[in-house]
Tab-separated table of C-alpha atoms in Angstrom:
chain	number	residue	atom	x	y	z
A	1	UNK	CA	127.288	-37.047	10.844
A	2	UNK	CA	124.563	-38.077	8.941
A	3	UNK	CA	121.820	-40.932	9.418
A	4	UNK	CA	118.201	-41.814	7.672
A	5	UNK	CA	116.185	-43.549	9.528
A	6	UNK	CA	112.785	-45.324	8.091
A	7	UNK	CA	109.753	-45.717	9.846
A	8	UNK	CA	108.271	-49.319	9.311
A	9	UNK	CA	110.494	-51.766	7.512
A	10	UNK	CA	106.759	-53.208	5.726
A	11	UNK	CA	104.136	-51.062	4.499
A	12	UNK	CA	100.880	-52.622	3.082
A	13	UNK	CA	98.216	-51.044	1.575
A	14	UNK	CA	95.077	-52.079	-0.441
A	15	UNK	CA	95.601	-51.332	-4.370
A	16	UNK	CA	94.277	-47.644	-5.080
A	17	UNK	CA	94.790	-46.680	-1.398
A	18	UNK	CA	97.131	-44.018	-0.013
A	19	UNK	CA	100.880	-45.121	-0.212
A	20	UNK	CA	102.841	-43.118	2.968
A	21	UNK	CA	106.598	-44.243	3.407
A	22	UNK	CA	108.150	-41.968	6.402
A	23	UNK	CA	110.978	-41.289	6.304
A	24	UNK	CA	113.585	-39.187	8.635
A	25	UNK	CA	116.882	-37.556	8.232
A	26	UNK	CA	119.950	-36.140	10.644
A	27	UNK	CA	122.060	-34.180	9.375
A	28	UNK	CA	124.624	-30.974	10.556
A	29	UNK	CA	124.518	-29.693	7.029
A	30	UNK	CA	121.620	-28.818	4.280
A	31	UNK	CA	120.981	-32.096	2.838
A	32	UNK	CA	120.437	-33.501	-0.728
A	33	UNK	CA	117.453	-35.973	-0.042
A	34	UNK	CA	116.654	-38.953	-2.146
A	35	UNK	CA	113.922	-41.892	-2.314
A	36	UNK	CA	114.760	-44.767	-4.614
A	37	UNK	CA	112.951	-47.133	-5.485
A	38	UNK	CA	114.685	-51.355	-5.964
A	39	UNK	CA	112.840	-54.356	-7.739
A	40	UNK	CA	113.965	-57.921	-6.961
A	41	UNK	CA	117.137	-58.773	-7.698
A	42	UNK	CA	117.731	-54.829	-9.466
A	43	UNK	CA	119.664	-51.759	-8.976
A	44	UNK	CA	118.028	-48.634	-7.905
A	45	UNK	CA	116.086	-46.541	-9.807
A	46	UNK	CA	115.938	-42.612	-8.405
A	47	UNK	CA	112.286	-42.091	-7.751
A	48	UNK	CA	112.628	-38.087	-6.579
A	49	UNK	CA	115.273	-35.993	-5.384
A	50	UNK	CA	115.428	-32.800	-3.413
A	51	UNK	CA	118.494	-30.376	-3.543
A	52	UNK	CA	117.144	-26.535	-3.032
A	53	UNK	CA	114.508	-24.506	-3.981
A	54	UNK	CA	110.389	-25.948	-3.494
A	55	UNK	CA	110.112	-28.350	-0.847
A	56	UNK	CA	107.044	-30.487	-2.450
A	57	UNK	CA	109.388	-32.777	-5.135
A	58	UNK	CA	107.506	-34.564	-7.925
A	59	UNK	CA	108.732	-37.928	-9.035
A	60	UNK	CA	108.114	-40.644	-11.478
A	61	UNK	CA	105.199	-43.302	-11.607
A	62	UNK	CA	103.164	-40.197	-9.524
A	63	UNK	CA	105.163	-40.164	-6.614
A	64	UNK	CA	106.057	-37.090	-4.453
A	65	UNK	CA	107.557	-35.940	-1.115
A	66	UNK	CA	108.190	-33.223	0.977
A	67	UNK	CA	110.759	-31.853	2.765
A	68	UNK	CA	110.167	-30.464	5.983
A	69	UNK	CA	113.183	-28.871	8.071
A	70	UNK	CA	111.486	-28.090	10.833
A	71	UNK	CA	110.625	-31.866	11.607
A	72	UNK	CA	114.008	-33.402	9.323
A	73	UNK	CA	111.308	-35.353	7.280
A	74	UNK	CA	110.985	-36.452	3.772
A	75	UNK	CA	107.947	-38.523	3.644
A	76	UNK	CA	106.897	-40.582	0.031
A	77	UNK	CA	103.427	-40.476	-0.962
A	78	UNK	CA	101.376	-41.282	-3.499
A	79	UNK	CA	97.546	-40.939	-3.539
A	80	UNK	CA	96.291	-44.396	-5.420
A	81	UNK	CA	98.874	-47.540	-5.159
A	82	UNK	CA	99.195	-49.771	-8.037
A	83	UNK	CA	100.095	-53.662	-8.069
A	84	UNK	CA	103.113	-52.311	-9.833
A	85	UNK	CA	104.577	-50.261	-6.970
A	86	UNK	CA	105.264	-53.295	-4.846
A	87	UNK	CA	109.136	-53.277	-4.064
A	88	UNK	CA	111.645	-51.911	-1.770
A	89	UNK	CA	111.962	-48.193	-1.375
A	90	UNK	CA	115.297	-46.786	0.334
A	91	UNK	CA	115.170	-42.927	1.873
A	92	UNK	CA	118.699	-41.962	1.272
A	93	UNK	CA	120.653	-38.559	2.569
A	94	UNK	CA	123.903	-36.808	1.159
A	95	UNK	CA	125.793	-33.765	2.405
A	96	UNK	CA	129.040	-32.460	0.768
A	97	UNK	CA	130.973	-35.297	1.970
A	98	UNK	CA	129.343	-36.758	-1.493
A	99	UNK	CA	128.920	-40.086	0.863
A	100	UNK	CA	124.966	-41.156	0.131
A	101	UNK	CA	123.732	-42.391	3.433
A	102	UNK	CA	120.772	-44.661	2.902
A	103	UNK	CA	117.993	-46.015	5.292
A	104	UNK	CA	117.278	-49.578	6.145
A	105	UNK	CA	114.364	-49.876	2.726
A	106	UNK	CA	110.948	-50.283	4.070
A	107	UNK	CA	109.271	-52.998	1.682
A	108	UNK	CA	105.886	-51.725	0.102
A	109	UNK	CA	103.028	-54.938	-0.681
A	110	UNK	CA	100.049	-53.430	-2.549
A	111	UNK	CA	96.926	-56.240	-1.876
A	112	UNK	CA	94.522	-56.536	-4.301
B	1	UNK	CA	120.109	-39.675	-19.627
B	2	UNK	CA	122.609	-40.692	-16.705
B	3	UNK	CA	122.743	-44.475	-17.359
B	4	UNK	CA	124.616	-46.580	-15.840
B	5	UNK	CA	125.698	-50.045	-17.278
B	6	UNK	CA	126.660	-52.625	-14.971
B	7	UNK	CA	127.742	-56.479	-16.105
B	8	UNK	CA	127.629	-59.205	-15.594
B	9	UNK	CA	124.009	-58.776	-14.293
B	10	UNK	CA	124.560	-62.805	-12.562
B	11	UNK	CA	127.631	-64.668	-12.256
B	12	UNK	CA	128.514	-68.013	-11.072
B	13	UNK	CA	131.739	-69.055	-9.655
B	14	UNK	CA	133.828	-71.651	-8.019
B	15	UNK	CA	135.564	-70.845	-4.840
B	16	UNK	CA	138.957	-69.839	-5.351
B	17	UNK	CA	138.873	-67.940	-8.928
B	18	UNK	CA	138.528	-64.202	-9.132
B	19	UNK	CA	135.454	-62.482	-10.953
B	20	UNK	CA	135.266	-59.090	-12.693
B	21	UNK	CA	132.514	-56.847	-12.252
B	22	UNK	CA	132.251	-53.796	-14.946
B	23	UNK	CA	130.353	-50.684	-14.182
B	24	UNK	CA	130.144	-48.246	-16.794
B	25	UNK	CA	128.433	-44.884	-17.388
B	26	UNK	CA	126.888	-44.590	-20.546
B	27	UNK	CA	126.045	-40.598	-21.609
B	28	UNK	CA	128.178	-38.747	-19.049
B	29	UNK	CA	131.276	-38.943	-17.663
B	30	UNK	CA	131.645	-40.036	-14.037
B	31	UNK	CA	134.077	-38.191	-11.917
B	32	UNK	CA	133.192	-39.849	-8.814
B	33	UNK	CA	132.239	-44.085	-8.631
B	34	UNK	CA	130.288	-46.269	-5.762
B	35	UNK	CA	130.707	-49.925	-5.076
B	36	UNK	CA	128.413	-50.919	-2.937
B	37	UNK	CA	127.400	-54.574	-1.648
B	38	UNK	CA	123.936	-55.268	-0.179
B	39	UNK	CA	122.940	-58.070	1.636
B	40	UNK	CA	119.470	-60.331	1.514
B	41	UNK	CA	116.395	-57.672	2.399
B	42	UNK	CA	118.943	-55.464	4.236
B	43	UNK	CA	120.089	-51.786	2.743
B	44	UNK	CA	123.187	-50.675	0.843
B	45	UNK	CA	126.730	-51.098	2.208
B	46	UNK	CA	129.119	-48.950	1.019
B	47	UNK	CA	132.242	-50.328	-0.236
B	48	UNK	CA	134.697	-47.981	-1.958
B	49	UNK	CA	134.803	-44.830	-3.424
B	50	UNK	CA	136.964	-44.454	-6.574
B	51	UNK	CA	137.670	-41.048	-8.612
B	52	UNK	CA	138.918	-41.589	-12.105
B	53	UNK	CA	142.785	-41.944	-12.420
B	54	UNK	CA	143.368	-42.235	-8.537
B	55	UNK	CA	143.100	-44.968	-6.149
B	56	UNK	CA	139.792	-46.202	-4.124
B	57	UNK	CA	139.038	-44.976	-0.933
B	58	UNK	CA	137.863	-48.376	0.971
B	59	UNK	CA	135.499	-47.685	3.930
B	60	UNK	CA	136.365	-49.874	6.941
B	61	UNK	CA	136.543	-53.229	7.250
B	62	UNK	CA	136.088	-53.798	3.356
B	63	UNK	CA	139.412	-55.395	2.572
B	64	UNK	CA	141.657	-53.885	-0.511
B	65	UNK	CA	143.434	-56.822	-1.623
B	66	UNK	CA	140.212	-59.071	-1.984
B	67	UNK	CA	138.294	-55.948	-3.796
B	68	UNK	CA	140.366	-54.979	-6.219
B	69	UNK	CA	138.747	-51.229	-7.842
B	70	UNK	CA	140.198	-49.875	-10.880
B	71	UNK	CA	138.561	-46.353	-12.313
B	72	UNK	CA	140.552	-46.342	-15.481
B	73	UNK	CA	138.706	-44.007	-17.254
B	74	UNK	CA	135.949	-41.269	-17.019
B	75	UNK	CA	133.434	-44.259	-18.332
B	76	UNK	CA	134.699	-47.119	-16.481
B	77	UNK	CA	135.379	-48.719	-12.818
B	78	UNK	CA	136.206	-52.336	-12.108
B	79	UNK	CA	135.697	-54.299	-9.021
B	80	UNK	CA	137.848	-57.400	-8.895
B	81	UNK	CA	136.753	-60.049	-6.786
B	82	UNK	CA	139.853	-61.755	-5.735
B	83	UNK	CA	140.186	-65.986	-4.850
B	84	UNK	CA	136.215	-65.378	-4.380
B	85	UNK	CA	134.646	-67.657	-1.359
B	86	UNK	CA	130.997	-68.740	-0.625
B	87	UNK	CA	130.785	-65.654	1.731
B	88	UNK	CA	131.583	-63.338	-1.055
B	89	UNK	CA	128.213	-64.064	-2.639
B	90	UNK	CA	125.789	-61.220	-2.716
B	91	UNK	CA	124.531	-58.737	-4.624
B	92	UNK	CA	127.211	-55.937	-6.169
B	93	UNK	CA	125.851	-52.133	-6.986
B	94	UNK	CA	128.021	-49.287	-8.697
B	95	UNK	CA	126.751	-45.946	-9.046
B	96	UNK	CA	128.408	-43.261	-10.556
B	97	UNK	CA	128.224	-39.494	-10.285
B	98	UNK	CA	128.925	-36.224	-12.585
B	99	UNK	CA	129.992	-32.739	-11.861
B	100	UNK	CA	127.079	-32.652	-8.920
B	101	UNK	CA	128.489	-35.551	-6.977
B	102	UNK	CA	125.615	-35.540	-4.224
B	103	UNK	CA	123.432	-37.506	-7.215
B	104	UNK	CA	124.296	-41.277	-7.733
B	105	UNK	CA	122.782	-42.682	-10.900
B	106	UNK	CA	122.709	-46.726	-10.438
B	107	UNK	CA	123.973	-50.033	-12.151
B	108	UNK	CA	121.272	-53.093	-11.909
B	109	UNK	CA	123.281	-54.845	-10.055
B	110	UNK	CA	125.589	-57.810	-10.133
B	111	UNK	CA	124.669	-61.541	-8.338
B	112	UNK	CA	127.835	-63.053	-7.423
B	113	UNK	CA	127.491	-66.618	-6.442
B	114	UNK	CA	130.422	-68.735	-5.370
B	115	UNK	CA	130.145	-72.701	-5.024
């Protein structure tokens, strides 16, 4: 079976900081891994996804993550945080059961 | 591409009546739908799976005859909220996926509130 687990359900950082949203991954099979990225009272958008191939994923709005196998990570980053990336972010997980497994959302505040 | 149209983005209700909820994919056609409900600051619960032209697969616990899912189409899934109650208000996702059916693409949402 598969689980996601987020580390820290609040992150705050200072605006133009380093934004670092941890987040780890079980799984029996090679995973599709996801962040996404949820404004008040909005769906989710899809921030980045990794299926195969390079393990350093480029997203929108300069966000990026890697996958690591060896430590069943997929960490968000991004190097300078706006005032505009304040919202909920969700680390999500999906195997060939096509069930998306996603992780409790760890809520990002940006201070100015 | 891959957008997904959900409506009624808010809707307002009186105990007892049933509400519609409308997911559709825009500029692809989706084999595979998501309902999903999610809960004040808490993550996404799955619902019900639906493939076009078959029934929904309910996950546990999510009752059938009070979440009525119809995938009609390619382009279109339903969720029925039956004789709706105050403790059916939340928020209401779809996502839909393509040929790869690993990648969701997402609706905005739906705000059910029931007086």
């Amino acid at each position: 079976a598969q689980s996601v687990t987020q580390l820290g359900s609040h992150v705050s950082v200072s605006e133009g900081a380093l934004v670092l949203l941890r987040c780890n991954y079980s799984s029996s099979v090679p995973p599709y891994l996801f962040w996404y990225v949820q404004y008040p009272n909005q769906g989710l958008q899809l921030l980045l996804k990794y299926t195969t191939g390079a393990t350093l994923v480029k997203g929108i709005n300069g966000f990026e993550a890697e996958f690591k196998k060896s430590e069943t990570s997929f960490h968000l980053t991004k190097p300078s945080a706006h005032m505009s990336d304040a919202a909920e972010y969700f680390c999500a997980v999906s195997t060939g059961g096509f069930k998306t497994i996603f992780g409790a959302g760890t809520r990002l505040f940006v201070k100015a | 591409g891959a957008v997904v149209s959900q409506h009624p983005s808010r809707v307002i209700c009186k105990s007892g009546t049933s509400v519609k909820i409308e997911c559709r994919s825009l500029d692809f056609q989706a084999t595979t739908m998501f309902w999903y409900r999610q809960f004040p600051k808490q993550s996404l619960m799955l619902m019900a799976t639906s493939n076009e032209g078959s029934k929904a697969t309910y996950e546990q616990g999510v009752e059938k005859d009070k979440f009525l899912i119809n995938h009609a189409s390619l382009t279109l899934s339903t969720l029925t909220v039956t004789s709706a109650h105050p403790e059916d208000s939340s928020f209401y996702i779809c996502s839909a996926s393509g040929q790869d059916r690993n990648i969701q693409y997402f609706g905005a949402g739906t705000r059910l509130s029931v007086l």
